[in-house]
Coordinates of C-alpha atoms in Angstrom, one line a residue:
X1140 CA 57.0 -35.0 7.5
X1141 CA 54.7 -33.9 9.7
X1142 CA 53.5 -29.9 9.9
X1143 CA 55.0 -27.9 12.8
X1144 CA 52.7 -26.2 15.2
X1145 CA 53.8 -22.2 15.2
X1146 CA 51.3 -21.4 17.9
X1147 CA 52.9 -23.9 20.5
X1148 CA 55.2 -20.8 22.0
X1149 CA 52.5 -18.6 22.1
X1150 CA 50.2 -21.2 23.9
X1151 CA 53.1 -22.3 26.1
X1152 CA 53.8 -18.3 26.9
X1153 CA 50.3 -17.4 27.6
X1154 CA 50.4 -15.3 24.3
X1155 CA 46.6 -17.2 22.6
X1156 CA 43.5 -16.9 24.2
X1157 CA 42.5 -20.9 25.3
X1158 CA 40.9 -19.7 28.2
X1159 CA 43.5 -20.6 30.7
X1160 CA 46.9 -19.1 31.2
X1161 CA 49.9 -20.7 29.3
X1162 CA 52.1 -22.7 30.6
X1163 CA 55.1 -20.7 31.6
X1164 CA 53.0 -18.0 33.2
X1165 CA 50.4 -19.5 35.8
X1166 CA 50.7 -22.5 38.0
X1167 CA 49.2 -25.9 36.4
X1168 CA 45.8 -26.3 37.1
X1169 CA 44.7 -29.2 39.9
X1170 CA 41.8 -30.5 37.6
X1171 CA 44.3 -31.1 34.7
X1172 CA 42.9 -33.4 31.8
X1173 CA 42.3 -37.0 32.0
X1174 CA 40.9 -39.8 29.6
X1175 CA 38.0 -42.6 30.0
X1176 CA 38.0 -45.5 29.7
X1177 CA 36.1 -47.5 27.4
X1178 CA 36.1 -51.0 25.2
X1179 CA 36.3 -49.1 22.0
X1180 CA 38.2 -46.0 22.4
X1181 CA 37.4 -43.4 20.4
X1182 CA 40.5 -41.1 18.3
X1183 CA 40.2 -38.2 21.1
X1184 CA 41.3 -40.7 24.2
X1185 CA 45.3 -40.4 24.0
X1186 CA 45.7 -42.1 27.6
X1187 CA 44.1 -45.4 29.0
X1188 CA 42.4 -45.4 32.5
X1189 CA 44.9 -44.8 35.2
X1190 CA 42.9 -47.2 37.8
X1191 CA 43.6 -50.3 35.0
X1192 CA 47.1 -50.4 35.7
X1193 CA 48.5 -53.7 34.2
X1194 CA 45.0 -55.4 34.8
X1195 CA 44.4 -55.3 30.8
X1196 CA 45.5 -57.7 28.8
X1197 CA 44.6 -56.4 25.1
X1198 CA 43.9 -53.0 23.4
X1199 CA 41.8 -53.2 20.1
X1200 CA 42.8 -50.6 18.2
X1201 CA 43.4 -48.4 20.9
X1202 CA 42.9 -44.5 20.7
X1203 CA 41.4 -44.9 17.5
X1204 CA 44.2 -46.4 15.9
X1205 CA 42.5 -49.5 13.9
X1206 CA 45.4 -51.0 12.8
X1207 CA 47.5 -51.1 16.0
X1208 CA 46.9 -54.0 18.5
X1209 CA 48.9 -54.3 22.3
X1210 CA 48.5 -57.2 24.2
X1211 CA 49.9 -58.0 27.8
X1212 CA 50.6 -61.3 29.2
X1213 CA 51.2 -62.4 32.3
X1214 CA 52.8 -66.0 32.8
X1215 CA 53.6 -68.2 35.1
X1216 CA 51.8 -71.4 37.0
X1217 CA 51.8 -70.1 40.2
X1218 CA 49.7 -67.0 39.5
X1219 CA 46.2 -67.7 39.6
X1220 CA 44.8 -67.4 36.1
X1221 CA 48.1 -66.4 34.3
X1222 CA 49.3 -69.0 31.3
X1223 CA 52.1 -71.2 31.0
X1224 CA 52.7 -69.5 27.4
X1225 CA 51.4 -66.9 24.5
X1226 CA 52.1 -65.7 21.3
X1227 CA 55.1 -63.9 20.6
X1228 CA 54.2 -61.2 17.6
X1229 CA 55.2 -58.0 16.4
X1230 CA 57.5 -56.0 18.4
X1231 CA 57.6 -56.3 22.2
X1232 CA 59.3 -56.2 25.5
X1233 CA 59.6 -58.6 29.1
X1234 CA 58.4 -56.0 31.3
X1235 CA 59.3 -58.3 34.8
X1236 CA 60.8 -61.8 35.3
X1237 CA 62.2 -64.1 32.4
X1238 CA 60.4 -66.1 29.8
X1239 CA 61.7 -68.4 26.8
X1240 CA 61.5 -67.2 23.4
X1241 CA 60.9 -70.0 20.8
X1242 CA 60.3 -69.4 17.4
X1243 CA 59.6 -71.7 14.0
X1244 CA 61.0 -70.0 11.1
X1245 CA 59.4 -72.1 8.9
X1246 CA 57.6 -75.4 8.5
X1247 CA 60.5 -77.7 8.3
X1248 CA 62.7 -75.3 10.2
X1249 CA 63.8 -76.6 14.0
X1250 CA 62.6 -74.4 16.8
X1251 CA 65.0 -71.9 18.3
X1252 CA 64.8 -70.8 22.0
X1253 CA 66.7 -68.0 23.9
X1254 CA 66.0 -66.6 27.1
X1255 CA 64.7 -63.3 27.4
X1256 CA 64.9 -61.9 30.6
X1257 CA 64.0 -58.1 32.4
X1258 CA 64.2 -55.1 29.7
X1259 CA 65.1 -57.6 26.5
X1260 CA 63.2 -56.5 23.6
X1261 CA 62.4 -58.5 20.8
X1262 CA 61.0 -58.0 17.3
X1263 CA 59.6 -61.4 15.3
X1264 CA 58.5 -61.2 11.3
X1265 CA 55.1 -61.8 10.6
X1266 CA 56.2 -65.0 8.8
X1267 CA 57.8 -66.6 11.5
X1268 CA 55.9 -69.3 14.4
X1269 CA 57.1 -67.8 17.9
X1270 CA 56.0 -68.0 21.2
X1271 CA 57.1 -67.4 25.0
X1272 CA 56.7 -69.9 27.6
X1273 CA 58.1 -69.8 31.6
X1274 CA 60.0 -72.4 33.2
X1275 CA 58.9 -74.4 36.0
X1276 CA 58.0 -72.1 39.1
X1277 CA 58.9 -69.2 36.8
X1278 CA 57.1 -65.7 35.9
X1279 CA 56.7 -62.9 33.5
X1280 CA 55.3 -60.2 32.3
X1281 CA 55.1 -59.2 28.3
X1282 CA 54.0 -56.3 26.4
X1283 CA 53.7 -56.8 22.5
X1284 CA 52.5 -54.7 20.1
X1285 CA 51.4 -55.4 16.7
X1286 CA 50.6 -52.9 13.6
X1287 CA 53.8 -52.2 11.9
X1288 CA 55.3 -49.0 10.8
X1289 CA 53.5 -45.8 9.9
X1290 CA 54.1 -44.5 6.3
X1291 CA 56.6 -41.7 6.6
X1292 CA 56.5 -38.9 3.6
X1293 CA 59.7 -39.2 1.3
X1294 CA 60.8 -42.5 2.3
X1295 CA 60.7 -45.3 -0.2
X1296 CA 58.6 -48.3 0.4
X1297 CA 60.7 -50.9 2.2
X1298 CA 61.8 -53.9 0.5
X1299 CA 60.5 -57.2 0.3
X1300 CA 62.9 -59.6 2.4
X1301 CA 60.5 -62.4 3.4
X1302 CA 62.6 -65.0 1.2
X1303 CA 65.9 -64.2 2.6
X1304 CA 67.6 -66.1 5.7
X1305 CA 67.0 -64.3 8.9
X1306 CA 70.5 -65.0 10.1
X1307 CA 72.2 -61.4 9.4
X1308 CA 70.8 -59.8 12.8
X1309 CA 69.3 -61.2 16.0
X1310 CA 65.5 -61.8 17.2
X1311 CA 65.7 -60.1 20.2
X1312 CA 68.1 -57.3 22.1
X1313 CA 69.3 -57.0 25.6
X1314 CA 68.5 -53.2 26.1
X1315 CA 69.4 -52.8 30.0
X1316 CA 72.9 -53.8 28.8
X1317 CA 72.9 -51.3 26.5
X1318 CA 75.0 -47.8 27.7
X1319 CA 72.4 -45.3 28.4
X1320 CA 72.5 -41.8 27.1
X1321 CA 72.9 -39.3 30.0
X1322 CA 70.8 -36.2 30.4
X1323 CA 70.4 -33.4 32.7
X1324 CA 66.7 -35.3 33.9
X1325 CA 67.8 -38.8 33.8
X1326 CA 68.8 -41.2 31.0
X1327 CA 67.6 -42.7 27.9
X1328 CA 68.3 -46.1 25.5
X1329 CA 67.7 -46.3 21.9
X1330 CA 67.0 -49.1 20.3
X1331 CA 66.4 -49.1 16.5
X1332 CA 65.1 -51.6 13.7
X1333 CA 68.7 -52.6 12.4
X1334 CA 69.5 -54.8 15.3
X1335 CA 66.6 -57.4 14.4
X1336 CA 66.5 -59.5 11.3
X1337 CA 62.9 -58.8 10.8
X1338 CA 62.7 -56.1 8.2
X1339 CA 59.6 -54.8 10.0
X1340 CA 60.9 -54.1 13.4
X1341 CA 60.1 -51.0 15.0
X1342 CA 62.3 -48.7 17.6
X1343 CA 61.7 -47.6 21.0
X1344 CA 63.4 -45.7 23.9
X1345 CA 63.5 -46.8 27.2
X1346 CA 63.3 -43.3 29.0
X1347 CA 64.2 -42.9 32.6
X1348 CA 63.3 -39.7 34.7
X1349 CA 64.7 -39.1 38.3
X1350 CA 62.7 -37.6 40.7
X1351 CA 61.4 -33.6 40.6
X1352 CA 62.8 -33.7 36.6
X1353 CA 61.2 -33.6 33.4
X1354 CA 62.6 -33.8 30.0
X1355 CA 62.6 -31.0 27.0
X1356 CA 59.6 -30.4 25.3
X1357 CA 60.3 -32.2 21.9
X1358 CA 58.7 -33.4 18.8
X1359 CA 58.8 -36.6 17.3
X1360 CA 58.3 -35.4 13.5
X1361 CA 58.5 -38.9 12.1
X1362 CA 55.6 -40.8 14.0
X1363 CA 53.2 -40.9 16.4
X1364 CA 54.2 -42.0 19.9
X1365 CA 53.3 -44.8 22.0
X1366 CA 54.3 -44.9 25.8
X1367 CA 53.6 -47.8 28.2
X1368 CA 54.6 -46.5 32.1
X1369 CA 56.5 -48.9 33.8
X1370 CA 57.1 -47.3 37.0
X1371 CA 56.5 -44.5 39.1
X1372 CA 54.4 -42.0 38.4
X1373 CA 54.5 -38.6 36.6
X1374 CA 52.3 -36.6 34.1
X1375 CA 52.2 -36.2 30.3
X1376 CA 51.6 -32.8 29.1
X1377 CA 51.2 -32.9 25.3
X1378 CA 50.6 -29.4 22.9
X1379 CA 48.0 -30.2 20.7
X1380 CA 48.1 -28.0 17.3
X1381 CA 45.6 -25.4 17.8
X1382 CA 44.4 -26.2 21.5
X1383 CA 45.3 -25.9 25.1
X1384 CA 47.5 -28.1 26.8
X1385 CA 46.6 -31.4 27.6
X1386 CA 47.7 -33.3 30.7
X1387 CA 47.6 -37.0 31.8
X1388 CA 48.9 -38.9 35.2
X1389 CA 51.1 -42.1 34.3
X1390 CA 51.1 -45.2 36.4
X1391 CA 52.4 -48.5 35.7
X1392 CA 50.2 -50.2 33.3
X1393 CA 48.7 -46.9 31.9
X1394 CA 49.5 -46.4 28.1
X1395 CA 49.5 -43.0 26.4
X1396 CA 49.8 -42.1 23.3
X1397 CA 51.2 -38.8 21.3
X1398 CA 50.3 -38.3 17.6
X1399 CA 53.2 -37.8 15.3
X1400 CA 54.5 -33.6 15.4
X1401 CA 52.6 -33.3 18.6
X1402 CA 55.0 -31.5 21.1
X1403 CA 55.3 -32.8 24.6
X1404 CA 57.0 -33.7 27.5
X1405 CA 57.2 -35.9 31.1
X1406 CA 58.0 -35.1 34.5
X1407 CA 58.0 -37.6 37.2
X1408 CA 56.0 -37.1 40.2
X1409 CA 57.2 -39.9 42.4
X1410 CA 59.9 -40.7 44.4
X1411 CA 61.8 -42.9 42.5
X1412 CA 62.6 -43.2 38.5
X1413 CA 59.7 -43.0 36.1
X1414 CA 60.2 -45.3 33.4
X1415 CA 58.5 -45.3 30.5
X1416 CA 58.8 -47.8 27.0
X1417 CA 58.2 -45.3 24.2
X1418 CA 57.4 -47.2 21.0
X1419 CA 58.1 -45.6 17.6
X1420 CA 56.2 -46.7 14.3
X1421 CA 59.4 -46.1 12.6
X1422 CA 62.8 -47.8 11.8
X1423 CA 64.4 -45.0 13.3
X1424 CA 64.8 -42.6 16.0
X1425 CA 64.5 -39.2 15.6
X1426 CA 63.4 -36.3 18.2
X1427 CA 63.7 -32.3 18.2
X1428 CA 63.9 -30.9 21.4
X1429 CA 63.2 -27.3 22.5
X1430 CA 66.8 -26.8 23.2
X1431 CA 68.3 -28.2 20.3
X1432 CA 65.9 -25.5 18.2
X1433 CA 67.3 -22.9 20.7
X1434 CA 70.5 -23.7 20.2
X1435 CA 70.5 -24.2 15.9
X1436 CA 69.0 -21.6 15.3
X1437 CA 69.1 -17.4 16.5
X1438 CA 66.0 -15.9 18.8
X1439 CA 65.7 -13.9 15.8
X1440 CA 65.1 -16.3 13.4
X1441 CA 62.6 -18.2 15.8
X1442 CA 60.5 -15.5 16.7
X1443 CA 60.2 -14.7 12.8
X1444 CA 58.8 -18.0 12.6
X1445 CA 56.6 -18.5 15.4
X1446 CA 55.4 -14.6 15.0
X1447 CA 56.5 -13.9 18.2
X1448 CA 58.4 -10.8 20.2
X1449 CA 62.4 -12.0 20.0
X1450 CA 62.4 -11.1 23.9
X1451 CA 60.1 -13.8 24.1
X1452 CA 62.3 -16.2 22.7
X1453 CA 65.5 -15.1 24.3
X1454 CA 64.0 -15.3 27.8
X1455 CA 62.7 -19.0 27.0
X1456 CA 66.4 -20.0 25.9
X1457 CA 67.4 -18.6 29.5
X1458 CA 65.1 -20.5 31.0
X1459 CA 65.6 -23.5 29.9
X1460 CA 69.5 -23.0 30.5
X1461 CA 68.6 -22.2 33.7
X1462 CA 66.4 -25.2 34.7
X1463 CA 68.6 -28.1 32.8
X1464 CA 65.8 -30.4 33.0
X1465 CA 65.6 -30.1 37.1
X1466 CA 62.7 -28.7 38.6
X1467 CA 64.1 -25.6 39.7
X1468 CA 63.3 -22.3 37.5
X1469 CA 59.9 -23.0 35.9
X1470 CA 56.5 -22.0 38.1
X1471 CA 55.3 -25.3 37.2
X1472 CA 56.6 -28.6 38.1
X1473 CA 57.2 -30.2 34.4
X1474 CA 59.4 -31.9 32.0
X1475 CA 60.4 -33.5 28.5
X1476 CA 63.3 -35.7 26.6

């Protein structure tokens, strides 16, 4: 389990010297924070170059993550320099258009094939032959990401199940179909490692955030996080342990990443919804959101654990009441799930 930051009130409230004001008491600043690009990215980069957009089409160990690969493909025949078909490994989704999903499980197995289309996600074991490929006159776009799950303190090592027919769960989910979860800045889909037979698959939320919202700052204590921005655009703001606030524009294409017990949250700067894949190196969802605290716990016990005055806490609670995820009450035009 990761460590929780105590000083991420104070720095939020304006209450630790970093040099600028915090976040609640002083408008954001124009210059904000934004990453470079490079080839080899070092561990300090959390946020690929927003001119890129979905020009890339692998990240090596991206943000300093050596074990972590993302690859995008773009297929189709009748886009100039695009393939007919790629690899289908490790966990991924069909960003646009529809491809076929085929997949060996073994040597003497037949192939399989299903249709993925729009917002199907799909999870393949590391033991099985798969591929996509488009039909005639057809196109795509593919995100996959390979690296597996993140060891998580406490939980027992999972269990060997590469002998065992992969016939108890499917290969891929249909996650648009899937009933959202409504909230006060938009809406939000779950999707977690039991509905795939491969005992490796990861989960992810597909996060949606209407217009002048932003979500809860929230915690993922379990595992780092990795967003890929589909469309729109907004900003990250993420609450490093121990620094000042750290902001980052989201466009499609641009991928961001939030190590694991890092607070943060989104808001969407466009006029339309900003949606974002967030990928978690985990079987399972889990979050903590500011409110949720608020609300578990009294502003007496809180500001005994952050150190801080209980007024403090009290007028944060009100706040946040008070803004229910729109843009309304906060000097600052911000947001989190």
């Amino acid at each position: 389990m990761a460590s929780f930051d105590h000083n991420v009130f104070q720095r939020l409230l304006g209450a630790v010297p970093t040099g600028t004001p915090g976040f609640f008491s002083a408008r954001r600043s124009t210059g904000g924070w934004a990453m470079r690009s490079r080839t080899r990215r070092s561990d300090q980069s959390l946020t690929t170059a927003q001119e890129e957009g979905w020009s890339w089409s692998e990240r090596v160990a991206p943000f300093g993550i050596r074990d972590v690969r993302v690859n995008h493909h773009v297929l189709g025949a009748s886009i100039d320099g695009a393939a007919t078909a790629c690899p289908a490994s490790g966990w991924g989704m069909v960003v646009a258009g529809c491809a076929t999903l085929s997949m060996r499980p073994h040597a003497s197995a037949s192939i399989r094939s299903m249709t993925l289309h729009e917002g199907d996600v799909w999870s393949v074991p590391a033991s099985v032959s798969a591929w996509f490929h488009c039909h005639p006159g057809g196109q795509a776009s593919v995100v996959a990401f390979v690296g597996g799950r993140e060891p998580e303190a406490g939980r027992d090592a999972m269990p060997d199940l590469s002998g065992q027919p992969l016939s108890h769960a499917g290969f891929h989910h249909s996650l648009m179909a899937q009933e959202a979860e409504r909230t006060c800045w938009g809406s939000l889909r779950v999707v977690e490692a039991d509905v795939f037979c491969d005992p490796d698959a990861l989960s992810a939320a597909l996060v949606e955030i209407e217009p002048d919202c932003r979500t809860d700052l929230h915690w993922h204590l379990n595992t780092s996080v990795w967003q890929i921005c589909l469309d729109s655009e907004g900003q990250l703001t993420r609450l490093p342990k121990g620094c000042r606030q750290h902001n980052a524009t989201l466009r499609p294409g641009v991928m961001a990443y939030v190590p694991r017990g890092e607070g943060y949250f989104v808001r969407n700067d466009g006029d339309r919804p900003l949606r974002l894949l967030e990928i978690f190196r985990s079987d399972h969802y889990h979050d903590l959101s500011l409110p949720q605290w608020l609300a578990a716990s009294s502003a007496e016990d809180i500001a005994a654990h952050l150190c801080v005055d209980v007024g403090v806490v009290a007028g944060l609670a009100r706040r946040e009441n008070a803004s229910s995820g729109r843009i309304v009450a906060f000097p600052a035009r911000s947001g989190t799930h």
